[in-house]
Amino acid sequence: MKKITVFTKNNCMQCKMTKKFLTAHNIAFEEKNINVNPEYVDYLKDQGFHAVPVVEINGESSIAGFRPDALKQLAV
Protein backbone atom coordinates (compact mmCIF):
# COMPACT_ATOMS: atom_id res chain seq x y z
CA MET A 1 0.00 0.00 0.00
CA LYS A 2 1.25 3.46 -0.88
CA LYS A 3 1.96 5.92 1.93
CA ILE A 4 0.46 9.26 0.89
CA THR A 5 1.34 12.46 2.73
CA VAL A 6 -0.36 15.76 1.87
CA PHE A 7 1.36 18.97 2.98
CA THR A 8 -1.24 21.71 3.40
CA LYS A 9 -1.86 25.11 4.98
CA ASN A 10 -4.93 26.82 6.39
CA ASN A 11 -7.35 28.56 3.99
CA CYS A 12 -5.80 26.96 0.90
CA MET A 13 -8.41 26.14 -1.74
CA GLN A 14 -6.12 23.82 -3.72
CA CYS A 15 -5.29 21.97 -0.49
CA LYS A 16 -8.99 21.51 0.27
CA MET A 17 -9.66 20.29 -3.27
CA THR A 18 -6.77 17.82 -3.08
CA LYS A 19 -7.97 16.38 0.24
CA LYS A 20 -11.56 16.21 -1.02
CA PHE A 21 -10.44 14.39 -4.20
CA LEU A 22 -8.38 11.83 -2.26
CA THR A 23 -11.21 11.22 0.22
CA ALA A 24 -13.80 10.86 -2.58
CA HIS A 25 -11.60 8.23 -4.24
CA ASN A 26 -10.99 6.33 -0.96
CA ILE A 27 -7.26 7.10 -0.99
CA ALA A 28 -5.89 7.12 2.55
CA PHE A 29 -3.49 9.95 3.35
CA GLU A 30 -1.78 11.70 6.23
CA GLU A 31 -2.10 15.48 6.38
CA LYS A 32 0.79 17.66 7.53
CA ASN A 33 -0.27 21.28 7.97
CA ILE A 34 2.53 23.86 7.74
CA ASN A 35 0.56 26.34 9.88
CA VAL A 36 0.37 23.82 12.72
CA ASN A 37 3.88 22.45 12.21
CA PRO A 38 6.08 25.16 10.65
CA GLU A 39 9.10 22.82 10.57
CA TYR A 40 7.55 21.27 7.44
CA VAL A 41 8.21 24.55 5.58
CA ASP A 42 11.96 23.95 5.67
CA TYR A 43 11.46 20.33 4.62
CA LEU A 44 9.40 21.39 1.60
CA LYS A 45 11.89 24.13 0.65
CA ASP A 46 14.71 21.57 0.82
CA GLN A 47 12.71 19.44 -1.64
CA GLY A 48 12.41 22.44 -3.99
CA PHE A 49 8.78 23.36 -3.28
CA HIS A 50 7.59 26.89 -2.57
CA ALA A 51 3.83 26.35 -2.38
CA VAL A 52 1.32 23.80 -1.12
CA PRO A 53 -0.36 21.42 -1.57
CA VAL A 54 2.41 18.92 -2.05
CA VAL A 55 1.42 15.25 -2.24
CA GLU A 56 4.29 12.92 -1.36
CA ILE A 57 4.07 9.26 -2.36
CA ASN A 58 6.11 6.76 -0.33
CA GLY A 59 8.46 9.57 0.72
CA GLU A 60 9.75 9.81 -2.86
CA SER A 61 7.82 11.17 -5.82
CA SER A 62 5.72 14.27 -5.29
CA ILE A 63 2.82 16.10 -6.91
CA ALA A 64 2.66 19.88 -6.51
CA GLY A 65 -0.65 21.72 -6.64
CA PHE A 66 -4.12 20.31 -7.27
CA ARG A 67 -3.56 17.80 -10.07
CA PRO A 68 -6.58 15.50 -10.45
CA ASP A 69 -4.94 13.83 -13.48
CA ALA A 70 -1.95 12.73 -11.37
CA LEU A 71 -4.04 12.02 -8.26
CA LYS A 72 -6.28 9.61 -10.22
CA GLN A 73 -3.27 7.36 -10.75
CA LEU A 74 -2.95 6.89 -6.99
CA ALA A 75 -6.33 5.14 -6.97
CA VAL A 76 -5.09 2.42 -9.32
Tab-separated table of N, CA, C and O in Angstrom:
chain	number	residue	atom	x	y	z
A	1	MET	N	0.838	-1.185	0.000
A	1	MET	CA	0.000	0.000	0.000
A	1	MET	C	0.885	1.251	0.000
A	1	MET	O	1.885	1.326	0.700
A	2	LYS	N	0.492	2.222	-0.787
A	2	LYS	CA	1.249	3.465	-0.881
A	2	LYS	C	1.009	4.325	0.354
A	2	LYS	O	-0.099	4.408	0.850
A	3	LYS	N	2.084	4.959	0.827
A	3	LYS	CA	1.955	5.917	1.929
A	3	LYS	C	1.865	7.309	1.306
A	3	LYS	O	2.811	7.766	0.671
A	4	ILE	N	0.721	7.949	1.478
A	4	ILE	CA	0.464	9.257	0.892
A	4	ILE	C	0.493	10.306	2.000
A	4	ILE	O	-0.199	10.172	3.008
A	5	THR	N	1.287	11.340	1.807
A	5	THR	CA	1.344	12.464	2.732
A	5	THR	C	0.979	13.722	1.950
A	5	THR	O	1.516	13.951	0.866
A	6	VAL	N	0.061	14.508	2.519
A	6	VAL	CA	-0.357	15.756	1.872
A	6	VAL	C	0.066	16.917	2.773
A	6	VAL	O	-0.388	17.024	3.910
A	7	PHE	N	0.941	17.764	2.263
A	7	PHE	CA	1.356	18.967	2.985
A	7	PHE	C	0.384	20.079	2.605
A	7	PHE	O	0.167	20.352	1.423
A	8	THR	N	-0.204	20.714	3.619
A	8	THR	CA	-1.243	21.714	3.399
A	8	THR	C	-0.980	22.943	4.265
A	8	THR	O	-0.060	22.952	5.080
A	9	LYS	N	-1.831	23.959	4.072
A	9	LYS	CA	-1.857	25.106	4.979
A	9	LYS	C	-3.308	25.545	5.126
A	9	LYS	O	-4.176	25.152	4.335
A	10	ASN	N	-3.576	26.343	6.130
A	10	ASN	CA	-4.929	26.825	6.390
A	10	ASN	C	-5.409	27.732	5.249
A	10	ASN	O	-4.611	28.453	4.646
A	11	ASN	N	-6.708	27.690	4.985
A	11	ASN	CA	-7.352	28.563	3.994
A	11	ASN	C	-6.764	28.428	2.595
A	11	ASN	O	-6.682	29.408	1.858
A	12	CYS	N	-6.382	27.224	2.219
A	12	CYS	CA	-5.804	26.960	0.903
A	12	CYS	C	-6.821	26.167	0.086
A	12	CYS	O	-7.105	25.011	0.399
A	13	MET	N	-7.375	26.796	-0.947
A	13	MET	CA	-8.414	26.144	-1.744
A	13	MET	C	-7.880	24.909	-2.466
A	13	MET	O	-8.543	23.871	-2.517
A	14	GLN	N	-6.677	24.991	-3.031
A	14	GLN	CA	-6.117	23.820	-3.715
A	14	GLN	C	-5.866	22.666	-2.743
A	14	GLN	O	-6.033	21.498	-3.100
A	15	CYS	N	-5.487	23.002	-1.506
A	15	CYS	CA	-5.289	21.971	-0.485
A	15	CYS	C	-6.617	21.282	-0.181
A	15	CYS	O	-6.692	20.051	-0.120
A	16	LYS	N	-7.667	22.071	-0.007
A	16	LYS	CA	-8.994	21.511	0.272
A	16	LYS	C	-9.466	20.628	-0.870
A	16	LYS	O	-10.022	19.551	-0.652
A	17	MET	N	-9.239	21.065	-2.096
A	17	MET	CA	-9.660	20.291	-3.265
A	17	MET	C	-8.878	18.980	-3.362
A	17	MET	O	-9.440	17.936	-3.703
A	18	THR	N	-7.600	19.021	-3.049
A	18	THR	CA	-6.769	17.816	-3.080
A	18	THR	C	-7.259	16.811	-2.041
A	18	THR	O	-7.445	15.623	-2.351
A	19	LYS	N	-7.488	17.275	-0.815
A	19	LYS	CA	-7.968	16.382	0.241
A	19	LYS	C	-9.350	15.816	-0.095
A	19	LYS	O	-9.599	14.626	0.114
A	20	LYS	N	-10.210	16.649	-0.646
A	20	LYS	CA	-11.557	16.212	-1.019
A	20	LYS	C	-11.479	15.145	-2.119
A	20	LYS	O	-12.190	14.139	-2.073
A	21	PHE	N	-10.615	15.353	-3.103
A	21	PHE	CA	-10.444	14.391	-4.200
A	21	PHE	C	-9.959	13.051	-3.650
A	21	PHE	O	-10.499	11.999	-4.001
A	22	LEU	N	-8.930	13.077	-2.809
A	22	LEU	CA	-8.385	11.831	-2.255
A	22	LEU	C	-9.436	11.093	-1.427
A	22	LEU	O	-9.584	9.874	-1.544
A	23	THR	N	-10.169	11.831	-0.609
A	23	THR	CA	-11.211	11.225	0.217
A	23	THR	C	-12.306	10.617	-0.652
A	23	THR	O	-12.753	9.489	-0.413
A	24	ALA	N	-12.739	11.335	-1.688
A	24	ALA	CA	-13.803	10.858	-2.577
A	24	ALA	C	-13.395	9.584	-3.315
A	24	ALA	O	-14.248	8.766	-3.670
A	25	HIS	N	-12.098	9.409	-3.535
A	25	HIS	CA	-11.602	8.227	-4.244
A	25	HIS	C	-11.048	7.170	-3.280
A	25	HIS	O	-10.334	6.257	-3.699
A	26	ASN	N	-11.393	7.305	-1.998
A	26	ASN	CA	-10.985	6.332	-0.964
A	26	ASN	C	-9.486	6.092	-0.929
A	26	ASN	O	-9.022	4.954	-0.806
A	27	ILE	N	-8.725	7.182	-1.061
A	27	ILE	CA	-7.264	7.096	-0.988
A	27	ILE	C	-6.852	7.626	0.385
A	27	ILE	O	-7.056	8.797	0.696
A	28	ALA	N	-6.300	6.736	1.201
A	28	ALA	CA	-5.889	7.116	2.552
A	28	ALA	C	-4.661	8.020	2.470
A	28	ALA	O	-3.765	7.807	1.645
A	29	PHE	N	-4.631	9.043	3.326
A	29	PHE	CA	-3.494	9.954	3.348
A	29	PHE	C	-3.307	10.530	4.736
A	29	PHE	O	-4.221	10.540	5.549
A	30	GLU	N	-2.105	11.001	4.993
A	30	GLU	CA	-1.783	11.704	6.230
A	30	GLU	C	-1.589	13.173	5.875
A	30	GLU	O	-0.877	13.485	4.922
A	31	GLU	N	-2.232	14.050	6.627
A	31	GLU	CA	-2.098	15.483	6.379
A	31	GLU	C	-1.052	16.077	7.308
A	31	GLU	O	-1.023	15.787	8.500
A	32	LYS	N	-0.192	16.912	6.748
A	32	LYS	CA	0.789	17.659	7.535
A	32	LYS	C	0.599	19.129	7.199
A	32	LYS	O	0.909	19.562	6.093
A	33	ASN	N	0.073	19.870	8.157
A	33	ASN	CA	-0.274	21.277	7.969
A	33	ASN	C	0.906	22.159	8.377
A	33	ASN	O	1.380	22.084	9.513
A	34	ILE	N	1.362	23.018	7.455
A	34	ILE	CA	2.528	23.860	7.743
A	34	ILE	C	2.200	25.000	8.706
A	34	ILE	O	3.120	25.587	9.288
A	35	ASN	N	0.914	25.329	8.889
A	35	ASN	CA	0.556	26.338	9.884
A	35	ASN	C	0.661	25.759	11.290
A	35	ASN	O	1.059	26.453	12.223
A	36	VAL	N	0.310	24.494	11.427
A	36	VAL	CA	0.366	23.817	12.724
A	36	VAL	C	1.794	23.396	13.045
A	36	VAL	O	2.241	23.503	14.185
A	37	ASN	N	2.507	22.921	12.038
A	37	ASN	CA	3.880	22.448	12.210
A	37	ASN	C	4.799	23.163	11.227
A	37	ASN	O	5.106	22.645	10.148
A	38	PRO	N	5.271	24.365	11.578
A	38	PRO	CA	6.080	25.164	10.650
A	38	PRO	C	7.400	24.512	10.237
A	38	PRO	O	8.006	24.916	9.246
A	39	GLU	N	7.849	23.486	10.955
A	39	GLU	CA	9.098	22.821	10.567
A	39	GLU	C	8.979	22.140	9.204
A	39	GLU	O	9.977	21.906	8.523
A	40	TYR	N	7.748	21.867	8.771
A	40	TYR	CA	7.553	21.271	7.444
A	40	TYR	C	7.882	22.256	6.323
A	40	TYR	O	8.164	21.840	5.205
A	41	VAL	N	7.869	23.547	6.598
A	41	VAL	CA	8.207	24.553	5.580
A	41	VAL	C	9.643	24.341	5.103
A	41	VAL	O	9.907	24.309	3.897
A	42	ASP	N	10.559	24.177	6.040
A	42	ASP	CA	11.960	23.955	5.670
A	42	ASP	C	12.126	22.650	4.904
A	42	ASP	O	12.889	22.583	3.944
A	43	TYR	N	11.398	21.616	5.326
A	43	TYR	CA	11.460	20.330	4.620
A	43	TYR	C	11.028	20.501	3.171
A	43	TYR	O	11.701	20.027	2.251
A	44	LEU	N	9.909	21.191	2.959
A	44	LEU	CA	9.398	21.388	1.596
A	44	LEU	C	10.359	22.241	0.762
A	44	LEU	O	10.595	21.954	-0.408
A	45	LYS	N	10.922	23.282	1.373
A	45	LYS	CA	11.885	24.128	0.654
A	45	LYS	C	13.108	23.313	0.252
A	45	LYS	O	13.638	23.481	-0.854
A	46	ASP	N	13.566	22.428	1.138
A	46	ASP	CA	14.710	21.570	0.824
A	46	ASP	C	14.405	20.642	-0.350
A	46	ASP	O	15.314	20.248	-1.082
A	47	GLN	N	13.129	20.300	-0.524
A	47	GLN	CA	12.710	19.444	-1.636
A	47	GLN	C	12.469	20.251	-2.917
A	47	GLN	O	12.147	19.693	-3.951
A	48	GLY	N	12.567	21.595	-2.817
A	48	GLY	CA	12.407	22.443	-3.987
A	48	GLY	C	11.002	23.010	-4.178
A	48	GLY	O	10.704	23.578	-5.221
A	49	PHE	N	10.149	22.859	-3.176
A	49	PHE	CA	8.783	23.364	-3.283
A	49	PHE	C	8.649	24.706	-2.574
A	49	PHE	O	9.269	24.942	-1.549
A	50	HIS	N	7.802	25.574	-3.151
A	50	HIS	CA	7.588	26.892	-2.568
A	50	HIS	C	6.117	27.164	-2.304
A	50	HIS	O	5.754	28.270	-1.900
A	51	ALA	N	5.264	26.183	-2.579
A	51	ALA	CA	3.828	26.345	-2.375
A	51	ALA	C	3.221	24.984	-2.043
A	51	ALA	O	3.797	23.942	-2.344
A	52	VAL	N	2.070	25.013	-1.418
A	52	VAL	CA	1.324	23.800	-1.124
A	52	VAL	C	0.034	23.825	-1.940
A	52	VAL	O	-0.345	24.893	-2.428
A	53	PRO	N	-0.636	22.737	-2.150
A	53	PRO	CA	-0.361	21.424	-1.569
A	53	PRO	C	0.779	20.697	-2.280
A	53	PRO	O	1.029	20.917	-3.462
A	54	VAL	N	1.426	19.850	-1.510
A	54	VAL	CA	2.410	18.918	-2.054
A	54	VAL	C	1.976	17.532	-1.590
A	54	VAL	O	1.772	17.311	-0.397
A	55	VAL	N	1.793	16.632	-2.541
A	55	VAL	CA	1.423	15.255	-2.236
A	55	VAL	C	2.669	14.406	-2.418
A	55	VAL	O	3.250	14.360	-3.501
A	56	GLU	N	3.087	13.755	-1.342
A	56	GLU	CA	4.289	12.924	-1.362
A	56	GLU	C	3.861	11.459	-1.351
A	56	GLU	O	3.023	11.071	-0.542
A	57	ILE	N	4.416	10.665	-2.243
A	57	ILE	CA	4.075	9.258	-2.359
A	57	ILE	C	5.265	8.414	-1.931
A	57	ILE	O	6.329	8.500	-2.539
A	58	ASN	N	5.062	7.642	-0.871
A	58	ASN	CA	6.115	6.764	-0.333
A	58	ASN	C	7.403	7.518	-0.007
A	58	ASN	O	8.489	6.961	-0.116
A	59	GLY	N	7.282	8.790	0.357
A	59	GLY	CA	8.457	9.573	0.717
A	59	GLY	C	9.372	9.876	-0.450
A	59	GLY	O	10.488	10.336	-0.265
A	60	GLU	N	8.899	9.623	-1.683
A	60	GLU	CA	9.751	9.810	-2.860
A	60	GLU	C	9.143	10.800	-3.836
A	60	GLU	O	9.365	11.992	-3.727
A	61	SER	N	8.377	10.299	-4.798
A	61	SER	CA	7.822	11.171	-5.824
A	61	SER	C	6.771	12.102	-5.226
A	61	SER	O	6.113	11.761	-4.244
A	62	SER	N	6.634	13.265	-5.815
A	62	SER	CA	5.722	14.271	-5.290
A	62	SER	C	4.906	14.909	-6.397
A	62	SER	O	5.344	14.979	-7.547
A	63	ILE	N	3.725	15.376	-6.009
A	63	ILE	CA	2.825	16.097	-6.906
A	63	ILE	C	2.601	17.466	-6.277
A	63	ILE	O	2.203	17.553	-5.121
A	64	ALA	N	2.859	18.520	-7.024
A	64	ALA	CA	2.662	19.877	-6.508
A	64	ALA	C	1.372	20.451	-7.070
A	64	ALA	O	1.079	20.305	-8.257
A	65	GLY	N	0.598	21.095	-6.213
A	65	GLY	CA	-0.652	21.718	-6.644
A	65	GLY	C	-1.784	20.711	-6.717
A	65	GLY	O	-1.611	19.535	-6.438
A	66	PHE	N	-2.970	21.193	-7.102
A	66	PHE	CA	-4.123	20.314	-7.273
A	66	PHE	C	-4.071	19.746	-8.675
A	66	PHE	O	-4.304	20.460	-9.646
A	67	ARG	N	-3.740	18.468	-8.778
A	67	ARG	CA	-3.561	17.797	-10.075
A	67	ARG	C	-4.417	16.542	-10.126
A	67	ARG	O	-3.928	15.435	-9.871
A	68	PRO	N	-5.716	16.679	-10.432
A	68	PRO	CA	-6.580	15.497	-10.452
A	68	PRO	C	-6.099	14.418	-11.421
A	68	PRO	O	-6.269	13.236	-11.161
A	69	ASP	N	-5.444	14.814	-12.519
A	69	ASP	CA	-4.940	13.829	-13.480
A	69	ASP	C	-3.888	12.921	-12.818
A	69	ASP	O	-3.917	11.711	-12.976
A	70	ALA	N	-2.992	13.508	-12.052
A	70	ALA	CA	-1.951	12.731	-11.372
A	70	ALA	C	-2.523	12.001	-10.151
A	70	ALA	O	-2.124	10.875	-9.853
A	71	LEU	N	-3.456	12.638	-9.455
A	71	LEU	CA	-4.044	12.020	-8.259
A	71	LEU	C	-4.845	10.772	-8.616
A	71	LEU	O	-4.878	9.812	-7.847
A	72	LYS	N	-5.486	10.768	-9.782
A	72	LYS	CA	-6.281	9.605	-10.223
A	72	LYS	C	-5.410	8.355	-10.284
A	72	LYS	O	-5.885	7.263	-10.008
A	73	GLN	N	-4.166	8.509	-10.646
A	73	GLN	CA	-3.272	7.357	-10.753
A	73	GLN	C	-2.976	6.723	-9.414
A	73	GLN	O	-2.577	5.557	-9.354
A	74	LEU	N	-3.166	7.448	-8.322
A	74	LEU	CA	-2.955	6.888	-6.989
A	74	LEU	C	-4.049	5.896	-6.634
A	74	LEU	O	-3.849	5.027	-5.793
A	75	ALA	N	-5.203	6.017	-7.262
A	75	ALA	CA	-6.332	5.144	-6.971
A	75	ALA	C	-6.180	3.786	-7.642
A	75	ALA	O	-6.904	2.853	-7.332
A	76	VAL	N	-5.247	3.677	-8.566
A	76	VAL	CA	-5.086	2.417	-9.324
A	76	VAL	C	-4.382	1.390	-8.477
A	76	VAL	O	-3.506	1.658	-7.731
